[in-house]
PDB file of C-alpha atoms in Angstrom:
ATOM      1  CA  MET V   1     -23.536   3.078 -56.160  1.00  0.00           C
ATOM      2  CA  SER V   2     -27.305   3.184 -56.651  1.00  0.00           C
ATOM      3  CA  ALA V   3     -29.747   3.138 -53.747  1.00  0.00           C
ATOM      4  CA  PHE V   4     -30.570  -0.465 -54.564  1.00  0.00           C
ATOM      5  CA  ASP V   5     -26.895  -1.448 -54.634  1.00  0.00           C
ATOM      6  CA  LYS V   6     -26.492   0.017 -51.157  1.00  0.00           C
ATOM      7  CA  TYR V   7     -29.612  -1.771 -49.992  1.00  0.00           C
ATOM      8  CA  LEU V   8     -28.430  -5.073 -51.489  1.00  0.00           C
ATOM      9  CA  HIS V   9     -25.059  -4.684 -49.849  1.00  0.00           C
ATOM     10  CA  ALA V  10     -26.719  -4.134 -46.454  1.00  0.00           C
ATOM     11  CA  VAL V  11     -28.938  -7.191 -46.965  1.00  0.00           C
ATOM     12  CA  ILE V  12     -25.945  -9.378 -47.819  1.00  0.00           C
ATOM     13  CA  VAL V  13     -23.872  -8.085 -44.904  1.00  0.00           C
ATOM     14  CA  ARG V  14     -26.736  -8.877 -42.523  1.00  0.00           C
ATOM     15  CA  ALA V  15     -27.190 -12.294 -44.139  1.00  0.00           C
ATOM     16  CA  MET V  16     -23.492 -12.923 -43.596  1.00  0.00           C
ATOM     17  CA  ASP V  17     -23.914 -12.136 -39.889  1.00  0.00           C
ATOM     18  CA  GLU V  18     -26.829 -14.562 -39.764  1.00  0.00           C
ATOM     19  CA  ALA V  19     -24.701 -17.248 -41.426  1.00  0.00           C
ATOM     20  CA  GLN V  20     -21.894 -16.619 -38.983  1.00  0.00           C
ATOM     21  CA  ASP V  21     -24.263 -16.842 -35.998  1.00  0.00           C
ATOM     22  CA  ASP V  22     -25.514 -20.097 -37.489  1.00  0.00           C
ATOM     23  CA  GLY V  23     -21.979 -21.463 -37.580  1.00  0.00           C
ATOM     24  CA  SER V  24     -22.451 -21.803 -41.336  1.00  0.00           C
ATOM     25  CA  ALA V  25     -19.579 -21.592 -43.819  1.00  0.00           C
ATOM     26  CA  THR V  26     -21.959 -20.361 -46.499  1.00  0.00           C
ATOM     27  CA  ILE V  27     -24.585 -17.641 -46.822  1.00  0.00           C
ATOM     28  CA  ASP V  28     -27.693 -19.599 -47.774  1.00  0.00           C
ATOM     29  CA  ALA V  29     -31.068 -18.477 -49.108  1.00  0.00           C
ATOM     30  CA  HIS V  30     -32.569 -18.726 -45.629  1.00  0.00           C
ATOM     31  CA  HIS V  31     -29.954 -16.289 -44.317  1.00  0.00           C
ATOM     32  CA  LEU V  32     -31.096 -13.822 -46.969  1.00  0.00           C
ATOM     33  CA  LEU V  33     -34.677 -14.369 -45.823  1.00  0.00           C
ATOM     34  CA  LEU V  34     -33.709 -13.706 -42.196  1.00  0.00           C
ATOM     35  CA  SER V  35     -31.941 -10.572 -43.352  1.00  0.00           C
ATOM     36  CA  LEU V  36     -34.979  -9.300 -45.272  1.00  0.00           C
ATOM     37  CA  ALA V  37     -37.275 -10.076 -42.344  1.00  0.00           C
ATOM     38  CA  ALA V  38     -35.051  -8.035 -40.042  1.00  0.00           C
ATOM     39  CA  ASP V  39     -34.916  -5.083 -42.385  1.00  0.00           C
ATOM     40  CA  GLN V  40     -37.191  -2.467 -40.851  1.00  0.00           C
ATOM     41  CA  GLY V  41     -39.255  -0.465 -43.294  1.00  0.00           C
ATOM     42  CA  SER V  42     -38.573  -2.144 -46.624  1.00  0.00           C
ATOM     43  CA  THR V  43     -41.412  -3.412 -48.814  1.00  0.00           C
ATOM     44  CA  ALA V  44     -40.051  -6.948 -48.511  1.00  0.00           C
ATOM     45  CA  GLN V  45     -40.170  -6.734 -44.731  1.00  0.00           C
ATOM     46  CA  GLN V  46     -43.704  -5.300 -44.819  1.00  0.00           C
ATOM     47  CA  VAL V  47     -44.955  -8.152 -47.002  1.00  0.00           C
ATOM     48  CA  LEU V  48     -43.338 -10.681 -44.673  1.00  0.00           C
ATOM     49  CA  THR V  49     -44.844  -8.987 -41.629  1.00  0.00           C
ATOM     50  CA  SER V  50     -48.295  -9.033 -43.213  1.00  0.00           C
ATOM     51  CA  ALA V  51     -47.894 -12.809 -43.511  1.00  0.00           C
ATOM     52  CA  GLY V  52     -46.944 -12.989 -39.826  1.00  0.00           C
ATOM     53  CA  LEU V  53     -43.242 -13.412 -40.497  1.00  0.00           C
ATOM     54  CA  ASP V  54     -40.725 -11.348 -38.598  1.00  0.00           C
ATOM     55  CA  ARG V  55     -37.110 -12.318 -38.004  1.00  0.00           C
ATOM     56  CA  ALA V  56     -37.977 -14.333 -34.889  1.00  0.00           C
ATOM     57  CA  THR V  57     -40.733 -16.341 -36.542  1.00  0.00           C
ATOM     58  CA  VAL V  58     -38.531 -17.078 -39.571  1.00  0.00           C
ATOM     59  CA  ARG V  59     -35.770 -18.249 -37.239  1.00  0.00           C
ATOM     60  CA  GLU V  60     -38.249 -20.421 -35.377  1.00  0.00           C
ATOM     61  CA  ALA V  61     -39.518 -21.926 -38.632  1.00  0.00           C
ATOM     62  CA  LEU V  62     -35.934 -22.680 -39.716  1.00  0.00           C
ATOM     63  CA  ASP V  63     -35.175 -24.394 -36.414  1.00  0.00           C
ATOM     64  CA  ARG V  64     -38.307 -26.472 -36.786  1.00  0.00           C
ATOM     65  CA  GLU V  65     -37.324 -27.428 -40.311  1.00  0.00           C
ATOM     66  CA  PHE V  66     -33.910 -28.555 -39.062  1.00  0.00           C
ATOM     67  CA  GLU V  67     -35.440 -30.763 -36.374  1.00  0.00           C
ATOM     68  CA  HIS V  68     -38.140 -32.030 -38.700  1.00  0.00           C
ATOM     69  CA  SER V  69     -35.667 -32.993 -41.436  1.00  0.00           C
ATOM     70  CA  LEU V  70     -33.418 -34.770 -38.950  1.00  0.00           C
ATOM     71  CA  SER V  71     -36.409 -36.657 -37.577  1.00  0.00           C
ATOM     72  CA  MET V  72     -36.949 -38.030 -41.098  1.00  0.00           C
ATOM     73  CA  VAL V  73     -33.899 -40.228 -40.559  1.00  0.00           C
ATOM     74  CA  GLY V  74     -34.560 -40.864 -36.899  1.00  0.00           C
ATOM     75  CA  VAL V  75     -32.138 -38.297 -35.509  1.00  0.00           C
ATOM     76  CA  SER V  76     -32.974 -35.877 -32.741  1.00  0.00           C
ATOM     77  CA  PRO V  77     -30.622 -32.897 -32.363  1.00  0.00           C
ATOM     78  CA  ALA V  78     -31.794 -32.580 -28.766  1.00  0.00           C
ATOM     79  CA  ALA V  79     -30.368 -36.047 -28.081  1.00  0.00           C
ATOM     80  CA  TYR V  80     -26.860 -34.653 -28.487  1.00  0.00           C
ATOM     81  CA  GLY V  81     -27.371 -31.751 -26.111  1.00  0.00           C
ATOM     82  CA  LEU V  82     -24.900 -29.790 -28.196  1.00  0.00           C
ATOM     83  CA  PRO V  83     -24.034 -26.232 -27.316  1.00  0.00           C
ATOM     84  CA  GLY V  84     -25.367 -23.734 -29.839  1.00  0.00           C
ATOM     85  CA  PRO V  85     -23.355 -23.278 -32.986  1.00  0.00           C
ATOM     86  CA  SER V  86     -20.176 -21.420 -32.300  1.00  0.00           C
ATOM     87  CA  HIS V  87     -19.436 -18.368 -34.327  1.00  0.00           C
ATOM     88  CA  ALA V  88     -17.867 -19.482 -37.594  1.00  0.00           C
ATOM     89  CA  SER V  89     -14.322 -18.191 -37.703  1.00  0.00           C
ATOM     90  CA  GLN V  90     -14.059 -17.799 -41.450  1.00  0.00           C
ATOM     91  CA  GLN V  91     -16.113 -15.283 -43.322  1.00  0.00           C
ATOM     92  CA  PRO V  92     -19.060 -17.161 -44.836  1.00  0.00           C
ATOM     93  CA  LYS V  93     -19.054 -17.292 -48.627  1.00  0.00           C
ATOM     94  CA  MET V  94     -22.090 -16.977 -50.848  1.00  0.00           C
ATOM     95  CA  GLY V  95     -23.692 -20.403 -51.110  1.00  0.00           C
ATOM     96  CA  ALA V  96     -25.499 -21.977 -54.043  1.00  0.00           C
ATOM     97  CA  SER V  97     -29.031 -21.398 -52.756  1.00  0.00           C
ATOM     98  CA  ALA V  98     -28.404 -17.706 -52.062  1.00  0.00           C
ATOM     99  CA  ARG V  99     -26.758 -17.282 -55.468  1.00  0.00           C
ATOM    100  CA  LEU V 100     -29.761 -18.849 -57.136  1.00  0.00           C
ATOM    101  CA  ALA V 101     -32.153 -16.617 -55.184  1.00  0.00           C
ATOM    102  CA  LEU V 102     -30.232 -13.507 -56.238  1.00  0.00           C
ATOM    103  CA  GLU V 103     -30.071 -14.632 -59.877  1.00  0.00           C
ATOM    104  CA  ARG V 104     -33.831 -15.098 -59.850  1.00  0.00           C
ATOM    105  CA  SER V 105     -34.270 -11.661 -58.284  1.00  0.00           C
ATOM    106  CA  PHE V 106     -32.118  -9.972 -60.897  1.00  0.00           C
ATOM    107  CA  ALA V 107     -33.991 -11.758 -63.669  1.00  0.00           C
ATOM    108  CA  CYS V 108     -37.263 -10.187 -62.448  1.00  0.00           C
ATOM    109  CA  ALA V 109     -36.543  -6.631 -63.490  1.00  0.00           C
ATOM    110  CA  ARG V 110     -34.145  -4.263 -65.191  1.00  0.00           C
ATOM    111  CA  LYS V 111     -31.284  -3.281 -62.933  1.00  0.00           C
ATOM    112  CA  LYS V 112     -32.571   0.247 -62.357  1.00  0.00           C
ATOM    113  CA  ASP V 113     -36.019  -1.065 -61.405  1.00  0.00           C
ATOM    114  CA  LEU V 114     -34.842  -3.556 -58.782  1.00  0.00           C
ATOM    115  CA  ARG V 115     -36.461  -3.234 -55.348  1.00  0.00           C
ATOM    116  CA  SER V 116     -36.370  -5.094 -52.039  1.00  0.00           C
ATOM    117  CA  ALA V 117     -39.483  -7.000 -53.103  1.00  0.00           C
ATOM    118  CA  HIS V 118     -37.548  -8.507 -56.030  1.00  0.00           C
ATOM    119  CA  LEU V 119     -35.082  -9.985 -53.571  1.00  0.00           C
ATOM    120  CA  LEU V 120     -37.932 -11.560 -51.648  1.00  0.00           C
ATOM    121  CA  LEU V 121     -39.433 -12.810 -54.897  1.00  0.00           C
ATOM    122  CA  GLY V 122     -36.142 -14.469 -55.828  1.00  0.00           C
ATOM    123  CA  ILE V 123     -36.064 -16.283 -52.492  1.00  0.00           C
ATOM    124  CA  LEU V 124     -39.715 -17.327 -52.707  1.00  0.00           C
ATOM    125  CA  GLN V 125     -39.276 -18.779 -56.190  1.00  0.00           C
ATOM    126  CA  ALA V 126     -37.301 -21.674 -54.745  1.00  0.00           C
ATOM    127  CA  GLN V 127     -39.193 -24.901 -55.220  1.00  0.00           C
ATOM    128  CA  PHE V 128     -37.031 -27.036 -52.973  1.00  0.00           C
ATOM    129  CA  GLY V 129     -34.723 -26.577 -50.068  1.00  0.00           C
ATOM    130  CA  THR V 130     -34.748 -25.175 -46.577  1.00  0.00           C
ATOM    131  CA  VAL V 131     -36.832 -22.062 -47.246  1.00  0.00           C
ATOM    132  CA  PRO V 132     -39.890 -23.749 -48.826  1.00  0.00           C
ATOM    133  CA  ARG V 133     -39.835 -26.445 -46.159  1.00  0.00           C
ATOM    134  CA  ALA V 134     -39.565 -23.962 -43.295  1.00  0.00           C
ATOM    135  CA  LEU V 135     -42.375 -21.825 -44.713  1.00  0.00           C
ATOM    136  CA  ALA V 136     -44.617 -24.860 -45.109  1.00  0.00           C
ATOM    137  CA  LEU V 137     -43.952 -25.914 -41.524  1.00  0.00           C
ATOM    138  CA  ALA V 138     -44.846 -22.393 -40.378  1.00  0.00           C
ATOM    139  CA  GLY V 139     -48.172 -22.767 -42.170  1.00  0.00           C
ATOM    140  CA  ILE V 140     -47.306 -20.211 -44.856  1.00  0.00           C
ATOM    141  CA  ASP V 141     -48.727 -20.629 -48.345  1.00  0.00           C
ATOM    142  CA  GLN V 142     -45.628 -19.872 -50.393  1.00  0.00           C
ATOM    143  CA  ALA V 143     -47.472 -19.353 -53.689  1.00  0.00           C
ATOM    144  CA  GLU V 144     -49.882 -16.935 -52.059  1.00  0.00           C
ATOM    145  CA  LEU V 145     -47.018 -15.007 -50.483  1.00  0.00           C
ATOM    146  CA  GLU V 146     -45.279 -14.885 -53.863  1.00  0.00           C
ATOM    147  CA  ASP V 147     -48.470 -13.491 -55.441  1.00  0.00           C
ATOM    148  CA  HIS V 148     -48.657 -10.890 -52.714  1.00  0.00           C
ATOM    149  CA  VAL V 149     -45.106  -9.755 -53.502  1.00  0.00           C
ATOM    150  CA  ARG V 150     -45.911  -9.543 -57.218  1.00  0.00           C
ATOM    151  CA  GLN V 151     -48.993  -7.443 -56.472  1.00  0.00           C
ATOM    152  CA  THR V 152     -46.923  -5.113 -54.341  1.00  0.00           C
ATOM    153  CA  LEU V 153     -44.479  -4.707 -57.216  1.00  0.00           C
ATOM    154  CA  THR V 154     -47.218  -3.986 -59.763  1.00  0.00           C
ATOM    155  CA  SER V 155     -48.846  -1.398 -57.533  1.00  0.00           C
ATOM    156  CA  GLN V 156     -45.474   0.320 -57.097  1.00  0.00           C
ATOM    157  CA  GLU V 157     -44.959   0.780 -60.811  1.00  0.00           C
TER     158      GLU V 157
ATOM    159  CA  MET Z   1     -28.933 -45.786 -36.476  1.00  0.00           C
ATOM    160  CA  SER Z   2     -28.852 -47.261 -39.935  1.00  0.00           C
ATOM    161  CA  VAL Z   3     -30.174 -45.621 -43.026  1.00  0.00           C
ATOM    162  CA  GLY Z   4     -31.075 -48.807 -44.825  1.00  0.00           C
ATOM    163  CA  GLU Z   5     -33.736 -49.116 -47.435  1.00  0.00           C
ATOM    164  CA  ASN Z   6     -36.298 -49.431 -44.685  1.00  0.00           C
ATOM    165  CA  SER Z   7     -35.566 -46.122 -43.042  1.00  0.00           C
ATOM    166  CA  LEU Z   8     -34.991 -43.957 -46.108  1.00  0.00           C
ATOM    167  CA  PRO Z   9     -37.779 -41.375 -46.067  1.00  0.00           C
ATOM    168  CA  PRO Z  10     -40.253 -42.222 -48.849  1.00  0.00           C
ATOM    169  CA  GLU Z  11     -40.271 -38.637 -50.163  1.00  0.00           C
ATOM    170  CA  PRO Z  12     -37.078 -37.610 -52.006  1.00  0.00           C
ATOM    171  CA  ALA Z  13     -37.502 -34.045 -50.688  1.00  0.00           C
ATOM    172  CA  ASP Z  14     -37.462 -35.350 -47.110  1.00  0.00           C
ATOM    173  CA  ALA Z  15     -34.462 -37.573 -47.735  1.00  0.00           C
ATOM    174  CA  LEU Z  16     -32.489 -34.748 -49.379  1.00  0.00           C
ATOM    175  CA  ALA Z  17     -33.431 -32.293 -46.613  1.00  0.00           C
ATOM    176  CA  ALA Z  18     -32.252 -34.847 -44.068  1.00  0.00           C
ATOM    177  CA  VAL Z  19     -28.848 -34.879 -45.779  1.00  0.00           C
ATOM    178  CA  VAL Z  20     -28.632 -31.086 -45.474  1.00  0.00           C
ATOM    179  CA  ALA Z  21     -29.677 -31.191 -41.818  1.00  0.00           C
ATOM    180  CA  LEU Z  22     -27.264 -34.013 -40.977  1.00  0.00           C
ATOM    181  CA  ARG Z  23     -24.359 -32.096 -42.545  1.00  0.00           C
ATOM    182  CA  ARG Z  24     -25.257 -29.126 -40.382  1.00  0.00           C
ATOM    183  CA  LEU Z  25     -25.530 -31.328 -37.301  1.00  0.00           C
ATOM    184  CA  ALA Z  26     -22.165 -32.927 -38.119  1.00  0.00           C
ATOM    185  CA  ASP Z  27     -20.600 -29.462 -38.364  1.00  0.00           C
ATOM    186  CA  GLN Z  28     -22.037 -28.522 -34.984  1.00  0.00           C
ATOM    187  CA  LEU Z  29     -20.805 -31.798 -33.507  1.00  0.00           C
ATOM    188  CA  GLU Z  30     -17.341 -31.200 -34.986  1.00  0.00           C
ATOM    189  CA  ASP Z  31     -17.173 -27.713 -33.469  1.00  0.00           C
ATOM    190  CA  ALA Z  32     -18.130 -29.030 -30.034  1.00  0.00           C
ATOM    191  CA  ALA Z  33     -15.884 -32.098 -30.237  1.00  0.00           C
ATOM    192  CA  VAL Z  34     -12.786 -30.200 -31.394  1.00  0.00           C
ATOM    193  CA  GLU Z  35     -13.288 -27.615 -28.663  1.00  0.00           C
ATOM    194  CA  GLN Z  36     -13.676 -30.360 -26.077  1.00  0.00           C
ATOM    195  CA  ALA Z  37     -10.483 -32.073 -27.269  1.00  0.00           C
ATOM    196  CA  MET Z  38      -8.463 -28.859 -27.323  1.00  0.00           C
ATOM    197  CA  ARG Z  39      -9.665 -27.932 -23.842  1.00  0.00           C
ATOM    198  CA  ALA Z  40      -8.549 -31.391 -22.733  1.00  0.00           C
ATOM    199  CA  GLY Z  41      -5.067 -30.614 -24.035  1.00  0.00           C
ATOM    200  CA  TRP Z  42      -5.090 -32.483 -27.326  1.00  0.00           C
ATOM    201  CA  SER Z  43      -2.738 -31.175 -30.016  1.00  0.00           C
ATOM    202  CA  TRP Z  44      -3.675 -30.235 -33.589  1.00  0.00           C
ATOM    203  CA  PRO Z  45      -1.928 -33.325 -35.039  1.00  0.00           C
ATOM    204  CA  GLN Z  46      -3.870 -35.566 -32.654  1.00  0.00           C
ATOM    205  CA  VAL Z  47      -7.220 -33.960 -33.454  1.00  0.00           C
ATOM    206  CA  SER Z  48      -6.549 -34.009 -37.186  1.00  0.00           C
ATOM    207  CA  GLU Z  49      -5.542 -37.675 -37.096  1.00  0.00           C
ATOM    208  CA  ALA Z  50      -8.672 -38.538 -35.110  1.00  0.00           C
ATOM    209  CA  LEU Z  51     -10.848 -36.674 -37.612  1.00  0.00           C
ATOM    210  CA  GLY Z  52      -9.008 -38.089 -40.592  1.00  0.00           C
ATOM    211  CA  VAL Z  53      -8.257 -34.698 -42.111  1.00  0.00           C
ATOM    212  CA  THR Z  54      -5.088 -32.663 -42.495  1.00  0.00           C
ATOM    213  CA  ARG Z  55      -3.728 -30.608 -39.656  1.00  0.00           C
ATOM    214  CA  GLN Z  56      -3.958 -27.518 -41.857  1.00  0.00           C
ATOM    215  CA  ALA Z  57      -7.658 -28.129 -42.482  1.00  0.00           C
ATOM    216  CA  VAL Z  58      -8.489 -28.475 -38.796  1.00  0.00           C
ATOM    217  CA  HIS Z  59      -6.392 -25.480 -37.889  1.00  0.00           C
ATOM    218  CA  LYS Z  60      -7.892 -23.323 -40.603  1.00  0.00           C
ATOM    219  CA  LYS Z  61     -11.408 -24.293 -39.613  1.00  0.00           C
ATOM    220  CA  HIS Z  62     -11.147 -24.021 -35.850  1.00  0.00           C
ATOM    221  CA  ALA Z  63      -8.104 -22.089 -34.595  1.00  0.00           C
ATOM    222  CA  LYS Z  64      -9.517 -18.560 -34.730  1.00  0.00           C
ATOM    223  CA  ARG Z  65     -12.810 -19.622 -33.217  1.00  0.00           C
ATOM    224  CA  LEU Z  66     -11.149 -21.461 -30.327  1.00  0.00           C
ATOM    225  CA  ILE Z  67      -8.776 -18.615 -29.604  1.00  0.00           C
ATOM    226  CA  ALA Z  68     -11.780 -16.275 -29.554  1.00  0.00           C
ATOM    227  CA  ALA Z  69     -13.505 -18.688 -27.157  1.00  0.00           C
ATOM    228  CA  GLY Z  70     -10.508 -18.428 -24.833  1.00  0.00           C
ATOM    229  CA  VAL Z  71      -9.291 -22.002 -25.285  1.00  0.00           C
ATOM    230  CA  LYS Z  72      -5.606 -22.416 -24.469  1.00  0.00           C
ATOM    231  CA  LEU Z  73      -4.080 -24.120 -27.464  1.00  0.00           C
ATOM    232  CA  ARG Z  74      -1.012 -26.301 -27.251  1.00  0.00           C
ATOM    233  CA  ARG Z  75       1.823 -25.055 -29.367  1.00  0.00           C
ATOM    234  CA  ARG Z  76       4.208 -27.145 -31.348  1.00  0.00           C
ATOM    235  CA  GLY Z  77       6.957 -26.794 -28.748  1.00  0.00           C
ATOM    236  CA  ASP Z  78       4.680 -28.088 -25.991  1.00  0.00           C
ATOM    237  CA  GLU Z  79       4.390 -31.547 -27.529  1.00  0.00           C
ATOM    238  CA  ARG Z  80       5.160 -34.146 -24.951  1.00  0.00           C
ATOM    239  CA  VAL Z  81       7.830 -36.615 -25.993  1.00  0.00           C
TER     240      VAL Z  81
END
């Protein structure tokens, strides 16, 4: 197992925990983002931090996106006063958005050259979905952040 | 609430994101509602009939979680006649 394989495994395991805490049956791209943001010391985490994104701010942005999207059809989650999501009992499976993010990451570089920043790049390449919407609501310029990641990767080579 | 033509968000991205968010909200509501029913002594067949899904599906989705949450589940033999 290469260092990157180990790193990837740790990222996915953490993303799975995030999905489970979310009560989600699938690991989604935003769970991968939460996982990267929580990963102390990686390049991906450093780039996110420089944009003002740590795990807590990503979580906050995701919660806002949820409420915002519901409000689009006149629904307020607060109106239900639901208890927080209960821990999903089944192990979350890899969802379509996370799969797509990983495929994009792996397409960025040869296997031996893959880094944490490629994972972030794969997530940031999404045009639609929860991640772009949450980032926009948090006032993050996604294209600029993507450029920043690319620069980091070029300077590492 | 009705999602008629009038209330469909004008932006497709907003409308599609609302679908995603509503599914998540429905899942949360299902978790809370099934727990509430089981705490009130409902049986799996009753809950599954009320939800319109199979007993196996409800059990598979919720049993472990409810046991972990300390909910006393009715067993088959406890069914009242």
